[in-house]
Coordinates of C-alpha atoms in Angstrom, one line a residue:
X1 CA 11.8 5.7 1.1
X2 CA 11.5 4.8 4.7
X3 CA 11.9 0.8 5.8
X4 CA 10.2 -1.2 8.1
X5 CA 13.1 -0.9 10.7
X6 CA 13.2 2.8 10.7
X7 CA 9.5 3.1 10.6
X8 CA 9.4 0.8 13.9
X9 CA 12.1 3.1 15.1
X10 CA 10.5 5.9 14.7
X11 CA 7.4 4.5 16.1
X12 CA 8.6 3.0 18.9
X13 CA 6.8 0.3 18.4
X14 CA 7.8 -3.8 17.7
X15 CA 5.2 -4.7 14.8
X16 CA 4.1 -2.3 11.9
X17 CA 0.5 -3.4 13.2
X18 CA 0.8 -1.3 15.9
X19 CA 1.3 1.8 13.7
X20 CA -2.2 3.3 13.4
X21 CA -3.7 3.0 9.7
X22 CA -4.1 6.2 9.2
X23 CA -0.4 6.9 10.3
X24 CA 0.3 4.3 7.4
X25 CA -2.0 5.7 5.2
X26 CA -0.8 9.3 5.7
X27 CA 3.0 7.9 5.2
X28 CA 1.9 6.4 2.1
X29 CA -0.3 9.7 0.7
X30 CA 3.3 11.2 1.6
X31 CA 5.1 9.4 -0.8
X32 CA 7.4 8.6 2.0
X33 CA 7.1 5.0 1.6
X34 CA 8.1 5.2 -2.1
X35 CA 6.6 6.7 -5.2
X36 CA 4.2 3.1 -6.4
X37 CA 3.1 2.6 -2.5
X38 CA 2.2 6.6 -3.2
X39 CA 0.0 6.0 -6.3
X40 CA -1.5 2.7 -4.9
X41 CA -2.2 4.6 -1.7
X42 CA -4.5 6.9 -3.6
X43 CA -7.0 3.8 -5.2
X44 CA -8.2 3.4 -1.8
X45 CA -11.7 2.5 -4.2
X46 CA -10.2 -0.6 -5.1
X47 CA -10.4 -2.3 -1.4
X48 CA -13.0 -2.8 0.9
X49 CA -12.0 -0.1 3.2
X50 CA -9.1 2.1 4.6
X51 CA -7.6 -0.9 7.0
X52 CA -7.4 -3.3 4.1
X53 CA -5.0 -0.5 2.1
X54 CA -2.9 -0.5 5.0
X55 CA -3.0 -3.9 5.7
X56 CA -1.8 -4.3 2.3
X57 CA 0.9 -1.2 2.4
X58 CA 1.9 -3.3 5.6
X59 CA 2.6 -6.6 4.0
X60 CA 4.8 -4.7 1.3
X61 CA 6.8 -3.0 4.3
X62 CA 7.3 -6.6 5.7
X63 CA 8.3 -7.7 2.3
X64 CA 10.9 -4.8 1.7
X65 CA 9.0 -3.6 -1.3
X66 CA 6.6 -1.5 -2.5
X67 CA 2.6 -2.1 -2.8
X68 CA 0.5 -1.5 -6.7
X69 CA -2.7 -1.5 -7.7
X70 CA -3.6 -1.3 -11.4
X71 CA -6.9 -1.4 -12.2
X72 CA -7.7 -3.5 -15.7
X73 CA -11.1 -2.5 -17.8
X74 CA -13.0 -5.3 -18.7
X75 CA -14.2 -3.3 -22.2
X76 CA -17.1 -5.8 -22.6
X77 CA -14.8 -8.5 -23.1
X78 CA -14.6 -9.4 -19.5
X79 CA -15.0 -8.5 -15.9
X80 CA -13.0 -5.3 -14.4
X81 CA -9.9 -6.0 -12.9
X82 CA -7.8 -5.4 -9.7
X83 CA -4.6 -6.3 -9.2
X84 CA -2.6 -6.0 -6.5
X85 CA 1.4 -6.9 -6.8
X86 CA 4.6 -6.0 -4.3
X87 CA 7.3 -4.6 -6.4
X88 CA 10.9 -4.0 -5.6
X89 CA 11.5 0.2 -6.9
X90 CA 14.8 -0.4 -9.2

């Protein structure tokens, strides 16, 4: 699983922001960010668009961890629901 460091690195770059979303995105697809960034990369549905996801695959970099996205049915018994959590991979 690549880190923030080596991504910037790699990048040459000094913020993950300036790593183009789809670069993010494509890491992510990848699974080279880690396997639960990999499977919350592919719920792109659950957010507003593209640039959220990687905004949100960006704060989990920044965080050292990894981004998930379950997705709750509501079953008649309540609303649908999203959740979006930063979990450490152990």
């Amino acid at each position: 699983m690549k880190k923030k460091e080596g991504l910037l690195k790699v990048y040459n770059v000094d913020s993950l922001s300036a790593i183009a979303d789809d670069e993010i995105l494509m890491l992510a697809q990848l699974g080279e960010l880690g396997l639960i960034t990999q499977s919350a990369s592919c719920k792109v549905w659950a957010f507003k668009s593209e640039h959220e996801l990687a905004e949100h695959i960006r704060k989990a970099l920044e965080l050292g961890k990894e981004l998930s996205v379950s997705f709750g049915w509501g079953e008649f018994y309540g609303p649908d629901k999203i959740t979006v959590e930063f979990k450490t991979d152990d």
